[in-house]
Short mmCIF file of C-alpha atoms and ligand atoms in Angstrom, two decimals:
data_model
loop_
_atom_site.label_atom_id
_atom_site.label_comp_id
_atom_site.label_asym_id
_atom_site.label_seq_id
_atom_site.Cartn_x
_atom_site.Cartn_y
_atom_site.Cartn_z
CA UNK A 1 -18.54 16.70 18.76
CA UNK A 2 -15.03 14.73 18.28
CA UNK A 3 -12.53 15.58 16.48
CA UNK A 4 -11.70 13.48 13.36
CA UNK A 5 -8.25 12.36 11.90
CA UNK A 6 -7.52 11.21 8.25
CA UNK A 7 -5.46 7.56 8.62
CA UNK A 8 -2.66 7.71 6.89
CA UNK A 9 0.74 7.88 7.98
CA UNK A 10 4.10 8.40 7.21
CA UNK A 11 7.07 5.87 7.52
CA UNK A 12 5.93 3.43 10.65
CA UNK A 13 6.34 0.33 8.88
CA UNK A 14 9.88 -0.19 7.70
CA UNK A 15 8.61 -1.07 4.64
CA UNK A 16 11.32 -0.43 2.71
CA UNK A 17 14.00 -0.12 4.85
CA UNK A 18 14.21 4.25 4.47
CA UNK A 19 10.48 5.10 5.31
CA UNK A 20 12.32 4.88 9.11
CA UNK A 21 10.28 8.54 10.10
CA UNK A 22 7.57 7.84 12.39
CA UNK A 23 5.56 10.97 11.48
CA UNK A 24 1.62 10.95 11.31
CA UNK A 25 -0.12 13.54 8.91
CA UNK A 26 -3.07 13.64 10.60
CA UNK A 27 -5.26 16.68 10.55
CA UNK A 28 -8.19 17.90 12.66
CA UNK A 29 -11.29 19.41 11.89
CA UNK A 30 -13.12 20.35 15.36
CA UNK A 31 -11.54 22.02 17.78
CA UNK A 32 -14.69 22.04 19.90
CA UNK A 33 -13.87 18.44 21.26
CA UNK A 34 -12.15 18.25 24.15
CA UNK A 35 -11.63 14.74 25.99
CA UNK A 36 -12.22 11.00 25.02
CA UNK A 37 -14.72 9.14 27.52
CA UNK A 38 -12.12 7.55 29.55
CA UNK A 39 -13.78 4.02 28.99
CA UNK A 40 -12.85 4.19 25.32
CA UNK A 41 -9.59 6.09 25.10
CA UNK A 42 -7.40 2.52 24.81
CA UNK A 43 -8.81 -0.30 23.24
CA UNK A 44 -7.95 -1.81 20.22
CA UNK A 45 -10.02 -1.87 16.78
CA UNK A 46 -10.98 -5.61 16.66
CA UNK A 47 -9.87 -6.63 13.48
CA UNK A 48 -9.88 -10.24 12.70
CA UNK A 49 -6.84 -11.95 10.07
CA UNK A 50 -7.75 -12.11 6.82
CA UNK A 51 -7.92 -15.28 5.13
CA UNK A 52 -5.09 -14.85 2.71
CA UNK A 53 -5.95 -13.48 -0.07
CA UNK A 54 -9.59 -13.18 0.36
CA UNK A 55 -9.50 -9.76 -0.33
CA UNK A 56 -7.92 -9.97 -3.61
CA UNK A 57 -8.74 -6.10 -5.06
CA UNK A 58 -6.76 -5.10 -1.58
CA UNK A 59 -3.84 -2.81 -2.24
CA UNK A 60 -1.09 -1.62 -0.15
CA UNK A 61 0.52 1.69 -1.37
CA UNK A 62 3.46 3.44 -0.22
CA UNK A 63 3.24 7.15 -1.66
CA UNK A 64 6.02 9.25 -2.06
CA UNK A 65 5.69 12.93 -1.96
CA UNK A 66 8.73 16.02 -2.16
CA UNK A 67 10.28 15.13 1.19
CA UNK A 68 8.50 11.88 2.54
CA UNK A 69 6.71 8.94 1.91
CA UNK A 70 3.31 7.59 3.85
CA UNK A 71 1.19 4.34 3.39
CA UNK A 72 -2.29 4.03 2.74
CA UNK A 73 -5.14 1.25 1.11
CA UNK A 74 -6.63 1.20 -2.02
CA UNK A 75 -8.75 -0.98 -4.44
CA UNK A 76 -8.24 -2.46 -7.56
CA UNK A 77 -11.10 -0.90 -9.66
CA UNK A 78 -9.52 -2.05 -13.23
CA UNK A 79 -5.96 -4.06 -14.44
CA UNK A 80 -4.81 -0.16 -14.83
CA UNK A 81 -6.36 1.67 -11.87
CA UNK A 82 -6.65 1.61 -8.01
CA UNK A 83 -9.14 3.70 -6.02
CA UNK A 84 -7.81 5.12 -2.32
CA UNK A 85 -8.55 8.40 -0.74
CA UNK A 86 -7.66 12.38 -1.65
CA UNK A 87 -5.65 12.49 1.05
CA UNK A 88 -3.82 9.73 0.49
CA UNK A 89 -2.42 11.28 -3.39
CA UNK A 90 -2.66 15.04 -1.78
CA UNK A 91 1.10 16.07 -2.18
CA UNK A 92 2.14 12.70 -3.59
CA UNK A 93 4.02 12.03 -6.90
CA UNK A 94 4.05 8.83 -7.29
CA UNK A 95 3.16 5.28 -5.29
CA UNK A 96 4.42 2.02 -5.13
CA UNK A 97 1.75 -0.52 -5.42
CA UNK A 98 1.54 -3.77 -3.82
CA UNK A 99 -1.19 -6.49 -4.67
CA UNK A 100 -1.60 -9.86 -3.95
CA UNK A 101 0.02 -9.17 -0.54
CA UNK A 102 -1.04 -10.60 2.62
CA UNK A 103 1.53 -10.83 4.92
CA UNK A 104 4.01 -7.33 4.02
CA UNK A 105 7.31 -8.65 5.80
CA UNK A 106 7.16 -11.48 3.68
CA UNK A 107 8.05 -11.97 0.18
CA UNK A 108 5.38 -13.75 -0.66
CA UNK A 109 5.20 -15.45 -4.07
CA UNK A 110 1.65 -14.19 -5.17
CA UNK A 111 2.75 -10.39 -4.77
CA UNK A 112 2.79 -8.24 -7.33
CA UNK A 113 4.68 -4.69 -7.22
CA UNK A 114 3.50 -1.78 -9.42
CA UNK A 115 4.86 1.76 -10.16
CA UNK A 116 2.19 4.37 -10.66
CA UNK A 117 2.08 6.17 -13.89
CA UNK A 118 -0.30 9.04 -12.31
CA UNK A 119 -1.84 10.15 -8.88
CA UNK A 120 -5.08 11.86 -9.43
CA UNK A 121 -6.78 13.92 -6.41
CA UNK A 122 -10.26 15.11 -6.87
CA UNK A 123 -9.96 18.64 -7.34
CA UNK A 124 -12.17 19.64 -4.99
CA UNK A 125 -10.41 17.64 -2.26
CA UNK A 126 -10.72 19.88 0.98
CA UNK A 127 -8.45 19.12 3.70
CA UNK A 128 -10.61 21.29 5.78
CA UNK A 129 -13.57 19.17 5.82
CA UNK A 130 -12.62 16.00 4.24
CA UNK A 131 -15.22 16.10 1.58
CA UNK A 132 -14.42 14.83 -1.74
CA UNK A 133 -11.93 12.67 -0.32
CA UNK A 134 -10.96 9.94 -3.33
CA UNK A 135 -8.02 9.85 -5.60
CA UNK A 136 -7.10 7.55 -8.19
CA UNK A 137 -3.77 6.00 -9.15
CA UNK A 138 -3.12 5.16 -12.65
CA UNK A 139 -0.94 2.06 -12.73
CA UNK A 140 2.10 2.26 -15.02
CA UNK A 141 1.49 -1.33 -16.31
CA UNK A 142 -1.66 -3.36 -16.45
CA UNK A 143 -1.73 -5.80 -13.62
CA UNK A 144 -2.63 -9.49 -14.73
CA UNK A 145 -5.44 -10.42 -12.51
CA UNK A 146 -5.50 -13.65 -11.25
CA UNK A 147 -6.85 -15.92 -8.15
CA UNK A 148 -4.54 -13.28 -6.09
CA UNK A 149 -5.35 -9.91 -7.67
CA UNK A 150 -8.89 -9.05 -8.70
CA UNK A 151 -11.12 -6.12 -9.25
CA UNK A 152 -14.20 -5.16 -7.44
CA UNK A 153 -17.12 -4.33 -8.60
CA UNK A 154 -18.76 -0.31 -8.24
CA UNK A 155 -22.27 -0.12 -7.37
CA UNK A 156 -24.16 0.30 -10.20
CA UNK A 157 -25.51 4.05 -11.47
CA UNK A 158 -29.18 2.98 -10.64
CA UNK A 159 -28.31 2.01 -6.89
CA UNK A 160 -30.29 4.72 -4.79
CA UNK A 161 -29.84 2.77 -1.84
CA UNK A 162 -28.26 4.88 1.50
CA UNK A 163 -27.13 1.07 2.79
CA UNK A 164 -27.92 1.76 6.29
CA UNK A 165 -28.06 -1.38 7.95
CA UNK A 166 -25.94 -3.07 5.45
CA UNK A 167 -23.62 -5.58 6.80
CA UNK A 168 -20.17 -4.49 5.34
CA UNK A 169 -16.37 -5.48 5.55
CA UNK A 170 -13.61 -3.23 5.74
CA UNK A 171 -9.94 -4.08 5.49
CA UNK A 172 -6.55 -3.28 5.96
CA UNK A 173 -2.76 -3.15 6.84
CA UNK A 174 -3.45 -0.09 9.56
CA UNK A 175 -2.41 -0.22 13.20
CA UNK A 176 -4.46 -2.19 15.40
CA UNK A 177 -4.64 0.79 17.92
CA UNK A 178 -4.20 4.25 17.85
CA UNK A 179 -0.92 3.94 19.66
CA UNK A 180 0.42 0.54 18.11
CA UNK A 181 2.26 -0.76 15.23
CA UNK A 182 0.56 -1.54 11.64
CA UNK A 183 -0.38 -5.26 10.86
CA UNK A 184 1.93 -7.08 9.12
CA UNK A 185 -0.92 -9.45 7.63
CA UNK A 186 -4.04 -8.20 6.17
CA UNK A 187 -7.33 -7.43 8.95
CA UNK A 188 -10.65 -7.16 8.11
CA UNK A 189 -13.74 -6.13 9.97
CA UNK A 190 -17.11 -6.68 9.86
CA UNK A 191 -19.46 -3.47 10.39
CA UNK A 192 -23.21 -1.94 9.62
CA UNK A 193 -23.76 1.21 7.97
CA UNK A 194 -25.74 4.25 10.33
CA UNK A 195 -27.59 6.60 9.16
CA UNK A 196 -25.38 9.81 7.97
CA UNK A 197 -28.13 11.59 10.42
CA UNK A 198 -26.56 9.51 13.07
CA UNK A 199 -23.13 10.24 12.17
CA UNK A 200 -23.59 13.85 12.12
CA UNK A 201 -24.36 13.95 15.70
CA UNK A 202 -20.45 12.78 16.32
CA UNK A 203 -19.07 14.05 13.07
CA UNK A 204 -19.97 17.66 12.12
CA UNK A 205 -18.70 17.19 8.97
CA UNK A 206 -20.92 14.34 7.35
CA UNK A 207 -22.80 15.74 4.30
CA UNK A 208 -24.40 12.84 1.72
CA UNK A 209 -21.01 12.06 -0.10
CA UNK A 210 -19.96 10.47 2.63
CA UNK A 211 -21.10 7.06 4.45
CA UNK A 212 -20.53 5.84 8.45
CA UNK A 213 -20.23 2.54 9.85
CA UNK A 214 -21.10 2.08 13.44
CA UNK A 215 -18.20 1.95 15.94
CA UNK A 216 -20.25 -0.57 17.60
CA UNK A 217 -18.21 -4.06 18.94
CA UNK A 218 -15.18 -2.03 18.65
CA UNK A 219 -14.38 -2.01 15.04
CA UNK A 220 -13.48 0.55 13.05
CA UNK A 221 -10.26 1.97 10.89
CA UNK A 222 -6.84 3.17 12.13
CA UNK A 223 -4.22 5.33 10.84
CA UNK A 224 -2.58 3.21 7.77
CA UNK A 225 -5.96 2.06 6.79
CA UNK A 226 -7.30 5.53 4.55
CA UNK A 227 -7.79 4.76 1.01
CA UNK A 228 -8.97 1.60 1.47
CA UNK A 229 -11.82 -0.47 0.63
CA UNK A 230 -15.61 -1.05 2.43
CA UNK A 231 -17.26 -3.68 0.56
CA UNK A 232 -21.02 -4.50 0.92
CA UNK A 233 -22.26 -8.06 -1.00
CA UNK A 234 -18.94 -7.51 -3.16
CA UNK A 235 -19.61 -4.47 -4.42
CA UNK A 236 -17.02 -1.55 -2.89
CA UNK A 237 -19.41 1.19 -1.74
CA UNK A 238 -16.80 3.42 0.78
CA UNK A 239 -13.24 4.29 0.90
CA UNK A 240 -11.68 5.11 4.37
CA UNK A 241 -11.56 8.73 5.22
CA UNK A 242 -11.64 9.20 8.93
CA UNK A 243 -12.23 8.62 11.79
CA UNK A 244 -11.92 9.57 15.76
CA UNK A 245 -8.87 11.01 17.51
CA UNK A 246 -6.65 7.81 18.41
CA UNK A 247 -8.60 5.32 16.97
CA UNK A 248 -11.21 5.83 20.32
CA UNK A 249 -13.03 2.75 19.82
CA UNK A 250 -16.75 2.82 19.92
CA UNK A 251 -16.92 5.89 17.76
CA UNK A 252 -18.02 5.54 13.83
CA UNK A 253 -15.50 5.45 10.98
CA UNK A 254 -16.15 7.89 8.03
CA UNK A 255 -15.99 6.98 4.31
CA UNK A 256 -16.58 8.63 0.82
CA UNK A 257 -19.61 7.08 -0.69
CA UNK A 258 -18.86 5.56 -3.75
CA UNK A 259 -22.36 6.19 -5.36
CA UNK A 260 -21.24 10.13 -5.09
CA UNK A 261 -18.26 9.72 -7.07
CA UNK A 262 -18.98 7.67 -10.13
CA UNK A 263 -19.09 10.23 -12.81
CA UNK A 264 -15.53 11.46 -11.19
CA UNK A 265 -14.42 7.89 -11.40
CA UNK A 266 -15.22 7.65 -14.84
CA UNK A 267 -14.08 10.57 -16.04
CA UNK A 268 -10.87 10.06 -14.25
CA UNK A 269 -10.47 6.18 -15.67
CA UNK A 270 -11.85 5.98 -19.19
CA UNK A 271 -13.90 3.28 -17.63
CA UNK A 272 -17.45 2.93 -18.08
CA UNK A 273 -19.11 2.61 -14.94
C1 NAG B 301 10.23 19.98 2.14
O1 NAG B 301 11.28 20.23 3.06
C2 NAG B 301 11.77 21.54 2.97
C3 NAG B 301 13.01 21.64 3.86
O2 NAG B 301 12.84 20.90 5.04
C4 NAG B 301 10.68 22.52 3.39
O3 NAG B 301 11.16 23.84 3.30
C5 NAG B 301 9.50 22.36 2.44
O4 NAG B 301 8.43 23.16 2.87
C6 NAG B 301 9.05 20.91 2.40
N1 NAG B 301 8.07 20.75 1.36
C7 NAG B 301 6.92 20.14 1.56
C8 NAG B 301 6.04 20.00 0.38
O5 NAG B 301 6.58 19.70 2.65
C1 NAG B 302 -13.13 23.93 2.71
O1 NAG B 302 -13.97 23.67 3.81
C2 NAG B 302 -14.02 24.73 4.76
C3 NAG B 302 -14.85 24.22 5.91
O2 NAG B 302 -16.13 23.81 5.46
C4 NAG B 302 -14.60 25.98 4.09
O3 NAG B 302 -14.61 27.03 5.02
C5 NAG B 302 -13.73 26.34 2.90
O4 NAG B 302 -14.30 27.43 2.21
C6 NAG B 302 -13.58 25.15 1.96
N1 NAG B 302 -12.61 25.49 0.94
C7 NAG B 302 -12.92 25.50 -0.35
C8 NAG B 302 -11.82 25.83 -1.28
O5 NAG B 302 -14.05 25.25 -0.74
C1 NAG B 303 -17.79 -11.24 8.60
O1 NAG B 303 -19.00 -11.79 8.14
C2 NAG B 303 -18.79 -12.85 7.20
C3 NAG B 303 -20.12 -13.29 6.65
O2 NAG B 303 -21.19 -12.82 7.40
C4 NAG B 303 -18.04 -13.98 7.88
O3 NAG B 303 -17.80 -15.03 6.95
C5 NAG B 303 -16.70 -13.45 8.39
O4 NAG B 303 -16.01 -14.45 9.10
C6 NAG B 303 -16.92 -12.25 9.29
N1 NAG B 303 -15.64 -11.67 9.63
C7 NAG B 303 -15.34 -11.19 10.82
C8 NAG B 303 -14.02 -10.57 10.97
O5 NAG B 303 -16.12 -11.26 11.75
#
């Protein structure tokens, strides 16, 4: 059974110029694994440039908690709200929002920088086992959505659907490798979802709020990426939670399952979902 990380992480993109810490808060839950198949331990996670600005709900958020600061992903769910991880709000009081970004060490004319008004962790976040993993930021101002910065769609209450097999894209701003430096310009990856059945047997910790895509090809999320957005036929149906120890390639990448968190959402939002 392998251990599993959360992928956030604190201050390795001097992005501003003070997050200069290179500290990862990343957490394990099995202490039963012992050693990485040496065959995967150091390849890289196959992500593919972006088009610019094909991901237009992406967001980049730099979170600031009592003592530091760490970047994650998120979604733009509504002109007023994002959707990222727990973890990613756990300790944090308040984010800096960046849409219509591609390339972050560029001022780029189409980006768009928010303050948030609120983090919101789902209070039955639990570090422990990473379930209930999803947070939502309330912006301070309404974003004006444009060809740049738009919102993705939930899956719909009536979806009963587990998506296995679905062919899905994740994205995001997260290092390349376990032991390398963030992107500077948006990735994206193209996955299928397994089975949670199949997930269990590398994850202990997979119960039916959560969702796996295969590790399959090499793809999969890396520390910088949690919070952020899987999208199946443009609807958002995960948001990066975790994954293996150092990025091991080959090994699945865990989400929250939307579907599981709708009511939450709503409640959360004021929107009607
Ligand atoms: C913040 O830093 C202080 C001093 O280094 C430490 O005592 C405290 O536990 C830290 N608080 C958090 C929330 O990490
Ligand atoms: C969090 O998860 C751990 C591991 O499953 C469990 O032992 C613990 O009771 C949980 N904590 C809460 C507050 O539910
Ligand atoms: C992912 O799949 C889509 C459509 O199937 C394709 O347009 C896109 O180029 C693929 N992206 C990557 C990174 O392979």
């Amino acid at each position: 059974m392998k251990v599993v990380v959360l992928f956030f992480l604190a201050g390795a993109l001097a992005l501003p110029a003070d997050l200069d810490e290179a500290e990862f808060k990343a957490m394990s839950v099995d202490p039963t694994f012992n050693k990485l198949p040496p065959d995967l331990s150091s390849r890289i996670t196959n992500g593919v440039e972006a088009s610019p600005h094909s991901i237009p709900y992406q967001a980049y958020l730099i979170v600031s908690g009592s003592n530091k600061s760490w970047l994650c992903g998120g979604s733009l769910i509504s002109p007023k709200h994002i959707l990222t991880a727990g973890h990613c709000v756990d300790g944090g009081i308040s984010a800096t929002v960046y849409l219509g970004s591609h390339n972050l060490h560029e001022t780029e004319s189409t980006r768009v920088i928010v303050q948030s008004r609120h983090l919101i962790r789902h209070e039955n976040y639990n570090k422990s086992d990473i379930s209930n993993d999803i947070g939502v930021i309330e912006l301070e101002t309404e974003v004006e959505l444009n060809e740049n910065i738009k919102v993705i769609s939930l899956p719909s209450r009536d979806v009963t659907e587990d998506y296995v097999g679905a062919n899905v894209k994740l994205s995001g701003w997260g290092r390349v490798a376990g032991d390398q430096a963030t992107s500077a310009v948006l990735l994206e990856v193209n996955s299928t979802v397994i089975s949670n059945t199949q997930c269990r047997q590398v994850y202990s910790i997979v119960i039916d709020s959560m969702l796996c895509i295969s590790g399959t090809g090499g793809v999969g999320s890396c520390k910088g990426d949690s919070g952020g957005p899987l999208v199946y036929d443009n609807v958002q149906i995960g948001v990066v939670s975790y994954g293996a120890t150092g990025c091991a390639v080959g090994y699945p990448s865990g989400f929250s399952r939307v579907t599981s968190f709708l009511d939450w959402i709503e409640e959360k939002t004021g929107l009607s979902l």
